[in-house]
CSV table of C-alpha atoms in Angstrom, one decimal:
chain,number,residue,atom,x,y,z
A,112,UNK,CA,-36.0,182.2,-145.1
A,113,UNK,CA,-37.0,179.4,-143.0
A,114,UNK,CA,-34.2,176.0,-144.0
A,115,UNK,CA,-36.1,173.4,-145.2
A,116,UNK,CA,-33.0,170.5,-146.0
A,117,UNK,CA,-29.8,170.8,-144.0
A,118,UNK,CA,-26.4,168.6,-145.8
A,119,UNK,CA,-23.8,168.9,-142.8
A,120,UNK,CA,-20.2,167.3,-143.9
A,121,UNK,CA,-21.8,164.5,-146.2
A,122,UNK,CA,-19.5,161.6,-147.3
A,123,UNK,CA,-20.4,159.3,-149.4
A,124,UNK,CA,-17.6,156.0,-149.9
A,125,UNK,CA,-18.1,153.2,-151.7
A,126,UNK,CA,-15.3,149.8,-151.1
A,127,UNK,CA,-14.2,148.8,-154.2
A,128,UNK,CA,-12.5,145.5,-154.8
A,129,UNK,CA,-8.8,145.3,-154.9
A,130,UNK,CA,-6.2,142.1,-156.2
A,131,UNK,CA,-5.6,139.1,-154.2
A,132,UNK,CA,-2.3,141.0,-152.7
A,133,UNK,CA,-3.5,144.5,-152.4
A,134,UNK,CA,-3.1,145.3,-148.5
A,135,UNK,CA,-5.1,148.4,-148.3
A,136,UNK,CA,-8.5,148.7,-149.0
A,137,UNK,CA,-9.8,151.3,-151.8
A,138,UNK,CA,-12.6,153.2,-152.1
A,139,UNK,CA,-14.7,155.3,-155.0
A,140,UNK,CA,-14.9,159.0,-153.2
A,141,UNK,CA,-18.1,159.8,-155.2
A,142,UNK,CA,-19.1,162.7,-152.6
A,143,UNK,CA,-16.6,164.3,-150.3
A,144,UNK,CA,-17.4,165.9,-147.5
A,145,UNK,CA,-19.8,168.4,-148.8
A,146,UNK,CA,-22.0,171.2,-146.8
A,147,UNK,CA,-25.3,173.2,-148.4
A,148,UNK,CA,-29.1,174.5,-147.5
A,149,UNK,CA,-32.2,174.7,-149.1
A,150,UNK,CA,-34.9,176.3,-147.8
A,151,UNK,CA,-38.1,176.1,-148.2
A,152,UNK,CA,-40.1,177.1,-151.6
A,153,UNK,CA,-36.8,177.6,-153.7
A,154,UNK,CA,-35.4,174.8,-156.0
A,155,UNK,CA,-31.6,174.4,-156.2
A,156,UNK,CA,-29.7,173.1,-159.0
A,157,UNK,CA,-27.2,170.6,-158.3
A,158,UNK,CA,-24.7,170.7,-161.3
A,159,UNK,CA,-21.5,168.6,-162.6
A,160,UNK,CA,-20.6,166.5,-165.1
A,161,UNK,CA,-20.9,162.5,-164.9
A,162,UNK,CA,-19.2,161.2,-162.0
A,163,UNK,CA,-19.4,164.4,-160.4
A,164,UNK,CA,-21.4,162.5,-157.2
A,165,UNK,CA,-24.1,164.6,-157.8
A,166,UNK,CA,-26.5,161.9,-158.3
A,167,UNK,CA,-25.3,160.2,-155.1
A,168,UNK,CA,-25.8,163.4,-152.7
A,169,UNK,CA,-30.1,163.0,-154.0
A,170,UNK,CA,-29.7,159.2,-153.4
A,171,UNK,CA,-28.3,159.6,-149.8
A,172,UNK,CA,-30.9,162.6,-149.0
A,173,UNK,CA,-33.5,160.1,-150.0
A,174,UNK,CA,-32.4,157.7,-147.5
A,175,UNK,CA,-31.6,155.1,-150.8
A,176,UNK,CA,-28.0,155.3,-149.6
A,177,UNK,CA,-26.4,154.9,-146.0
A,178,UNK,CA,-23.9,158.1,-146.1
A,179,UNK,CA,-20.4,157.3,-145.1
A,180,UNK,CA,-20.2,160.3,-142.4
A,181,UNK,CA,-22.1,163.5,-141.8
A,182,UNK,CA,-25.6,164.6,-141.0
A,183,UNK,CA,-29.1,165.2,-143.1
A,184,UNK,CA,-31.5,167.3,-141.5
A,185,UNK,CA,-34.7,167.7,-142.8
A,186,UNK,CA,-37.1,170.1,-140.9
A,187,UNK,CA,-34.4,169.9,-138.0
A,188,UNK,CA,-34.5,165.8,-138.2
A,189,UNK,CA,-31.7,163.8,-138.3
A,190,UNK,CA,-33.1,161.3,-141.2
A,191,UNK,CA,-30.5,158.6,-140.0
A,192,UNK,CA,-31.1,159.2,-136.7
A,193,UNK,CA,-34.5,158.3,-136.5
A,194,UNK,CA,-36.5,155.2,-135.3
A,195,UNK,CA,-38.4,153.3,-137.9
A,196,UNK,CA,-41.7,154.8,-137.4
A,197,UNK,CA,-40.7,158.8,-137.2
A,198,UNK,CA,-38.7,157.8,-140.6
A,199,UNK,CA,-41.7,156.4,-142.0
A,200,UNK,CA,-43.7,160.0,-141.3
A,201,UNK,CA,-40.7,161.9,-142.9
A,202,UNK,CA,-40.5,159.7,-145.9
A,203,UNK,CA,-44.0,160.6,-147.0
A,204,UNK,CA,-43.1,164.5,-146.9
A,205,UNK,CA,-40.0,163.5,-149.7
A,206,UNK,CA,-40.1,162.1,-153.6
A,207,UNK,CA,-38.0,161.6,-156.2
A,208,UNK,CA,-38.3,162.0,-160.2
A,209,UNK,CA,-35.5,159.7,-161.7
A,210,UNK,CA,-33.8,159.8,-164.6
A,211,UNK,CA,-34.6,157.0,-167.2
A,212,UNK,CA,-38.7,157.2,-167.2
A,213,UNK,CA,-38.3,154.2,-169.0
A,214,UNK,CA,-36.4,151.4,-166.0
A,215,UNK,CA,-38.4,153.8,-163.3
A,216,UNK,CA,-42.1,152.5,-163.9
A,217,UNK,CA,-42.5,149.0,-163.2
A,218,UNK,CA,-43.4,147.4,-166.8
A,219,UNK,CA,-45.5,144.5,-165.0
A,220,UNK,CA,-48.3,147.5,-163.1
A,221,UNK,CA,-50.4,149.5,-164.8
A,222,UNK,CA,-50.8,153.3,-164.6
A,223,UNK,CA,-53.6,153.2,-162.1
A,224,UNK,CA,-51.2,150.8,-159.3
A,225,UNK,CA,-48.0,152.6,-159.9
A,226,UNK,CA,-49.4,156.3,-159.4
A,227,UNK,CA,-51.7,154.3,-156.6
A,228,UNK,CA,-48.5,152.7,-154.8
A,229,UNK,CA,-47.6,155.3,-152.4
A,230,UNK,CA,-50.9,155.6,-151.0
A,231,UNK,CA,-51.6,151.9,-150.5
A,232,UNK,CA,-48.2,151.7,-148.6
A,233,UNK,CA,-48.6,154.9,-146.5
A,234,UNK,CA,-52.6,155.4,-146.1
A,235,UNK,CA,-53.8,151.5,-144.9
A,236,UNK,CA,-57.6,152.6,-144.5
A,237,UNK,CA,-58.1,154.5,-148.4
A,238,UNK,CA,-60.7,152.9,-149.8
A,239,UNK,CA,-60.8,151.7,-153.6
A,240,UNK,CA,-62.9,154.6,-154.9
A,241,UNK,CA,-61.5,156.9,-153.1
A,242,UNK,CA,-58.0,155.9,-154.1
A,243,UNK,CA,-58.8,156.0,-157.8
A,244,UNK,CA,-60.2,159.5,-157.5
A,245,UNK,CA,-56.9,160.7,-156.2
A,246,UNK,CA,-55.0,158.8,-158.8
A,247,UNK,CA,-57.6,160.4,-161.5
A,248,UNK,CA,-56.4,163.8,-160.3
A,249,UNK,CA,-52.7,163.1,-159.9
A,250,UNK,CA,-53.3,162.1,-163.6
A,251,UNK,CA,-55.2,165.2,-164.6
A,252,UNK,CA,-52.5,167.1,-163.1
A,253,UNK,CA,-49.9,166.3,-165.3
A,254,UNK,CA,-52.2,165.8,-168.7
A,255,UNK,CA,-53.5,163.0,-168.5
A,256,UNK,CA,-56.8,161.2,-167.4
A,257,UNK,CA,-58.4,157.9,-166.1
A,258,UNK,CA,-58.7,156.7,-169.6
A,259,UNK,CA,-54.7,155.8,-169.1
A,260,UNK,CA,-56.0,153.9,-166.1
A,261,UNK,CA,-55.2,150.2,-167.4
A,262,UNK,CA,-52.1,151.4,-169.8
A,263,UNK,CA,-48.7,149.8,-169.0
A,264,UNK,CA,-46.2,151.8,-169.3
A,265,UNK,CA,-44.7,150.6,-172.6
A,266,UNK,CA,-47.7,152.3,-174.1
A,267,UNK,CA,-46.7,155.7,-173.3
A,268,UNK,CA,-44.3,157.9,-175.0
A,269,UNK,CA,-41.1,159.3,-172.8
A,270,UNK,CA,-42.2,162.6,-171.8
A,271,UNK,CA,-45.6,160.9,-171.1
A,272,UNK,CA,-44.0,158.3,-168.3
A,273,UNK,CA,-41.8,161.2,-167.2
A,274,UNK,CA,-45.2,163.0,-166.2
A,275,UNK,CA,-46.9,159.8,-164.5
A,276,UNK,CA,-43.6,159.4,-162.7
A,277,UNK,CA,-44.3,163.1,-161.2
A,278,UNK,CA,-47.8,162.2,-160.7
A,279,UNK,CA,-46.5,159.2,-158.6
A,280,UNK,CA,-43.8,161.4,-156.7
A,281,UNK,CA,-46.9,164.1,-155.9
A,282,UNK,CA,-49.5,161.2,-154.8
A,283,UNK,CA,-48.6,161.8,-150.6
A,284,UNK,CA,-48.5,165.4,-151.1
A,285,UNK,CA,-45.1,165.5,-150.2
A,286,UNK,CA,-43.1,169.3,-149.3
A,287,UNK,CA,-39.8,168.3,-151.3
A,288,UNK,CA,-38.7,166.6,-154.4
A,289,UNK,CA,-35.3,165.3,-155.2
A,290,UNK,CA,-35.2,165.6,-159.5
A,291,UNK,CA,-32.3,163.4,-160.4
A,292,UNK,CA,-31.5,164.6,-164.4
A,293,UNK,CA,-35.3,164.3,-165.1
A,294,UNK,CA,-35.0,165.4,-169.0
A,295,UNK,CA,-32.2,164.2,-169.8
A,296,UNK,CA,-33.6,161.1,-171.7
A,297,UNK,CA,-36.0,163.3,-173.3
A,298,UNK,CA,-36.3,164.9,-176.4
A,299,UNK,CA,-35.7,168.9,-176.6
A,300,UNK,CA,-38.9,169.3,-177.4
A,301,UNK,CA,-40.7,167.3,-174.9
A,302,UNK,CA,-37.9,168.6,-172.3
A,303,UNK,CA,-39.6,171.8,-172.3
A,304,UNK,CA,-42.9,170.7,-171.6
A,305,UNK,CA,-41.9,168.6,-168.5
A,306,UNK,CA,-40.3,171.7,-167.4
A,307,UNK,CA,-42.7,173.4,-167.6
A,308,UNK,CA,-44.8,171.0,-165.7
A,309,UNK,CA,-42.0,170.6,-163.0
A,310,UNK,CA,-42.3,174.3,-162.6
A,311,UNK,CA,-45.9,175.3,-163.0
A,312,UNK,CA,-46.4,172.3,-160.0
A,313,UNK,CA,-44.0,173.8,-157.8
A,314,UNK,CA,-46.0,176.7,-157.6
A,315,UNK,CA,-49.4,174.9,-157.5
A,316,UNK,CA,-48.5,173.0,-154.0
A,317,UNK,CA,-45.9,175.1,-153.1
A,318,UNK,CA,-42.8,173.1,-153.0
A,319,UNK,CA,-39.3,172.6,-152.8
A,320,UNK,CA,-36.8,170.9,-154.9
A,321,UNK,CA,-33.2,169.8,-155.6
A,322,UNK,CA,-33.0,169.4,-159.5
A,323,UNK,CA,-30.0,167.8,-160.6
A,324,UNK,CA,-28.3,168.1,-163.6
A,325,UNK,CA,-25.4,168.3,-166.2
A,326,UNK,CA,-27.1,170.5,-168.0
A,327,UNK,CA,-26.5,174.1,-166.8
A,328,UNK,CA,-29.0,175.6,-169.6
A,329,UNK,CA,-32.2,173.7,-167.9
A,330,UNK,CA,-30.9,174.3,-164.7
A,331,UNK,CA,-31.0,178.0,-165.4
A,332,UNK,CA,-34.5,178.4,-166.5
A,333,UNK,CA,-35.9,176.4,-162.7
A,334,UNK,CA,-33.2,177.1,-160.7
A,335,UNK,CA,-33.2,180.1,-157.4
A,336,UNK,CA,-29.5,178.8,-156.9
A,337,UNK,CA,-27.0,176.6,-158.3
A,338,UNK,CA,-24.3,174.0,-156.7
A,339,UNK,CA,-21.5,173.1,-159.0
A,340,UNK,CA,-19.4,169.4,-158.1
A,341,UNK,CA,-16.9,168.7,-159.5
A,342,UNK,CA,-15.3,165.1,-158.4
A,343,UNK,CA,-17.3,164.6,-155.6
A,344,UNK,CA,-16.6,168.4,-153.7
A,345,UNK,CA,-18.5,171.9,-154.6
A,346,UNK,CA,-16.8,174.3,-156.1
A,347,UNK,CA,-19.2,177.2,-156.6
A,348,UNK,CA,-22.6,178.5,-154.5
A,349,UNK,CA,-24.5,181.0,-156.0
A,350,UNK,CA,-27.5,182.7,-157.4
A,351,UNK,CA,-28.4,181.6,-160.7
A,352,UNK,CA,-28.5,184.7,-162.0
A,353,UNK,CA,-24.6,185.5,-160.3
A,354,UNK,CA,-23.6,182.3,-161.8
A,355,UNK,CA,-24.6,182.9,-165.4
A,356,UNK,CA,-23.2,186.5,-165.4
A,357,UNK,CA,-20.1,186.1,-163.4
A,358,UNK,CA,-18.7,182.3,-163.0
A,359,UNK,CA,-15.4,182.7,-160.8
A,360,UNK,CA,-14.1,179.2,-160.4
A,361,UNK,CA,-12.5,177.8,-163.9
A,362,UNK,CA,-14.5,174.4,-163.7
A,363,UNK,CA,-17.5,176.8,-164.0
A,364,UNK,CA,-16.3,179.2,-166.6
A,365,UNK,CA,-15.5,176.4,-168.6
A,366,UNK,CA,-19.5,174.6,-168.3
A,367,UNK,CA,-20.5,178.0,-169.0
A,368,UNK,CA,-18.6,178.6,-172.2
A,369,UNK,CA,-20.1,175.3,-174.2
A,370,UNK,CA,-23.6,176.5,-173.8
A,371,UNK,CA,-24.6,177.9,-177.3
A,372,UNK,CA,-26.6,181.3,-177.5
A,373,UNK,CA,-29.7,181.3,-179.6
A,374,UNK,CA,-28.5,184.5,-181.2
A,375,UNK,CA,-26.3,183.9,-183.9
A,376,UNK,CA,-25.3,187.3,-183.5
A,377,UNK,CA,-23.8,186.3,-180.1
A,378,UNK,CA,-20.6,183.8,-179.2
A,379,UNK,CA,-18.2,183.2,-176.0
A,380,UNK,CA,-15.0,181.9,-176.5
A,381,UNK,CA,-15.5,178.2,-175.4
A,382,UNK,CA,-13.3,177.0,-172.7
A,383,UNK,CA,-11.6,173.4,-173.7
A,384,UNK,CA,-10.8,171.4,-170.5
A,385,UNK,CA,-7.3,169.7,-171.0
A,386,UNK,CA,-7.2,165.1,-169.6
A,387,UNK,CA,-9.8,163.8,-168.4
A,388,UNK,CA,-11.6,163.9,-164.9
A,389,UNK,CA,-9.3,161.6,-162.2
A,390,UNK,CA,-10.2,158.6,-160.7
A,391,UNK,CA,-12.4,159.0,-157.8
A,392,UNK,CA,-10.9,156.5,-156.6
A,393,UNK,CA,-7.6,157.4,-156.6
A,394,UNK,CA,-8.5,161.5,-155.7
A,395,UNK,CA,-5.7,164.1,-156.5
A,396,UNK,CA,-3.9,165.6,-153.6
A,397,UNK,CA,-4.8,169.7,-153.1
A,398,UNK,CA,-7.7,171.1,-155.3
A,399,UNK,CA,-9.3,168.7,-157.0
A,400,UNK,CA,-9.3,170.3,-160.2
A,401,UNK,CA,-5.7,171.2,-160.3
A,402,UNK,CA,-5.1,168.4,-163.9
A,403,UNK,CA,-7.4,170.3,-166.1
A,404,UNK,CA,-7.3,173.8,-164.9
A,405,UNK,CA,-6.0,176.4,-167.1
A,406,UNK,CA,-4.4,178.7,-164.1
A,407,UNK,CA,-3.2,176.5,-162.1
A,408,UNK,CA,-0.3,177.8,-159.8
A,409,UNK,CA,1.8,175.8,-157.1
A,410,UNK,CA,-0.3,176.4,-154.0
A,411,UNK,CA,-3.5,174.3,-156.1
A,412,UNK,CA,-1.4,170.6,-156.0
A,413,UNK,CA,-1.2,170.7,-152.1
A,414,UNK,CA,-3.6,172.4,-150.5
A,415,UNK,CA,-7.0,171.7,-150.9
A,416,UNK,CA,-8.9,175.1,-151.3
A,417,UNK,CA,-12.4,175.8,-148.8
A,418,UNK,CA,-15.6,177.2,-149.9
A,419,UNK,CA,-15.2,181.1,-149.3
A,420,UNK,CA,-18.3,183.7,-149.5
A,421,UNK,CA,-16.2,185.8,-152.0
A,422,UNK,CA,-19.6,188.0,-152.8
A,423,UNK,CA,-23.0,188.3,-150.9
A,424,UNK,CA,-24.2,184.6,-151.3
A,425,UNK,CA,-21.8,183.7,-154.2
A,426,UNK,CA,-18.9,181.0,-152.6
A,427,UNK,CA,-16.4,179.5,-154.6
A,428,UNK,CA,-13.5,176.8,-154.0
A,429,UNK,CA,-10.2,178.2,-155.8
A,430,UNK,CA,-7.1,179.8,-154.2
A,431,UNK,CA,-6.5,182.2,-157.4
A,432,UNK,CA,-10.0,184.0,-155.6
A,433,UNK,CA,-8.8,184.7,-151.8
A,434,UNK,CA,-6.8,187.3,-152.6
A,435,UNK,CA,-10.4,189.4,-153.7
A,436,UNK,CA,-12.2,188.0,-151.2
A,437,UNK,CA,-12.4,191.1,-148.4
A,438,UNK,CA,-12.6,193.5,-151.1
A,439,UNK,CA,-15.8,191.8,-153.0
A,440,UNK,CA,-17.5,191.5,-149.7
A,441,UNK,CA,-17.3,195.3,-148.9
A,442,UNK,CA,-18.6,196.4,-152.0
């Protein structure tokens, strides 16, 4: 399949400040040198738990953030690497669905000019009735209609300013959307529907997506693939489905256990991380895990451990797996 979004050796560092005295300057390692695809038509989950950098890596793809080191390619462009103009034309093929629906609409606009903004930045010539038919659609798409036209935002309920944000982020027809915890401020029942939604509009215009999230259970019902961070590195690359059925690194097993079944019929032993997750600023020598993980051996304080392909597609980030790495990949 044809690679849509390239992440080459990302790095993201922000300076933090130090005391009067302090002689060496300190930074917050929120992603560290990270590599991963997507290509085109499949949506990959981006999973980890606050602080993870997660949030960052769709900022920085977005162009929002300046990365520290490494390369984004997008349909074999160098986003940072363009002049202002090329940049422009890429920019209207990419979106993104924030978090909070309620700091992301602008409180002072009416529905018709935020779902109308894009267009009046990107397309100079659209004409007034022109532009309210598209926003009329945009609306339609995501149930609602051109009676909201004049409606602030404070008027609408969560999930309903979660859906004219995705109107807004659809309005230049774009081939790729960044969702950055899009449900998270929802209810569960409204975080269904917006699912829903998200993936019923995927297939509509045929797009791709990066959905990030803590949340492995909504990842797994949108997700082809998932990434798991954990401080700022992955950990685990797989198939959702190879993720959900066989986790191999521990930060993963342990996510995976505090999902509850539906079934009461059905349990999993849940997995209780020990401390809490280190300083990004101050970033543990070897595997980055190494202070909460249950099998933790010698070889895990010093040396960091690489992504491996342990399985077809499947990669994980732990030294306890190398030892079964050739004899997975010949099965």
């Amino acid at each position: 399949m044809e690679t849509l979004l390239h992440v080459k050796r990302l790095k993201k560092y922000f300076p933090v400040s130090s005391g009067f005295f302090e002689k060496r300057k300190k930074f917050v390692h929120a992603v560290d040198d990270i590599s991963f695809d997507v290509t085109k038509g499949e949506t990959v989950g981006l999973v980890g738990e606050s602080g993870s950098g997660k949030s960052t890596v769709g900022r920085t793809i977005m162009g929002l953030l300046k990365p520290t080191e490494g390369k984004i390619l997008f349909d074999q462009d160098s986003i940072f690497q363009l002049d202002r103009e090329k940049l422009r034309v890429i920019r209207r093929r990419m979106a993104i669905v924030f978090q909070d629906p309620y700091s992301s609409l602008n409180p002072r606009l009416r529905i018709l000019d935020i779902v109308a903004e894009p267009l009046k930045t990107h397309m100079d010539s659209i004409g007034s009735g022109e532009l309210e038919d598209k926003v009329a659609a945009l609306l339609e798409h995501v149930g609602l209609s051109r009676k909201h036209f004049m409606r602030y935002p404070h008027e609408f309920s969560g999930g309903q300013r979660q859906r004219i944000a995705i109107a807004r982020a659809l309005a230049l027809n774009p081939s790729f959307i960044v969702f950055d915890e899009p449900t998270s401020a929802l209810d569960v029942s409204v975080q269904a529907q917006v699912l829903n939604l998200i993936a019923d509009t995927q297939k509509e215009f045929r797009l791709t997506y990066l959905f990030i999230s803590h949340n492995l259970a909504v990842v797994k019902h949108i997700s082809n693939r998932i990434i798991i961070m954990y401080l700022g590195k992955i950990v685990e690359v797989g198939k959702t489905q190879d993720i959900f059925q066989d986790p191999l690194h521990p930060y993963s097993k342990a996510l995976l256990s505090a999902i509850p079944f539906l079934d009461p019929d059905r349990h999993r032993e849940e997995i209780l991380l020990g401390g809490d997750v280190p300083s990004p600023i101050d970033v543990p020598s070897g595997c980055h895990f190494h202070a909460r993980c249950q099998s933790v051996f010698e070889r895990c304080y010093n040396d960091l451990p690489a992504l491996r392909e342990i399985k077809k597609g499947h990669w994980v980030a732990c030294h306890l797996l190398k030892e079964h790495e050739t004899k997975s990949k010949g099965d």
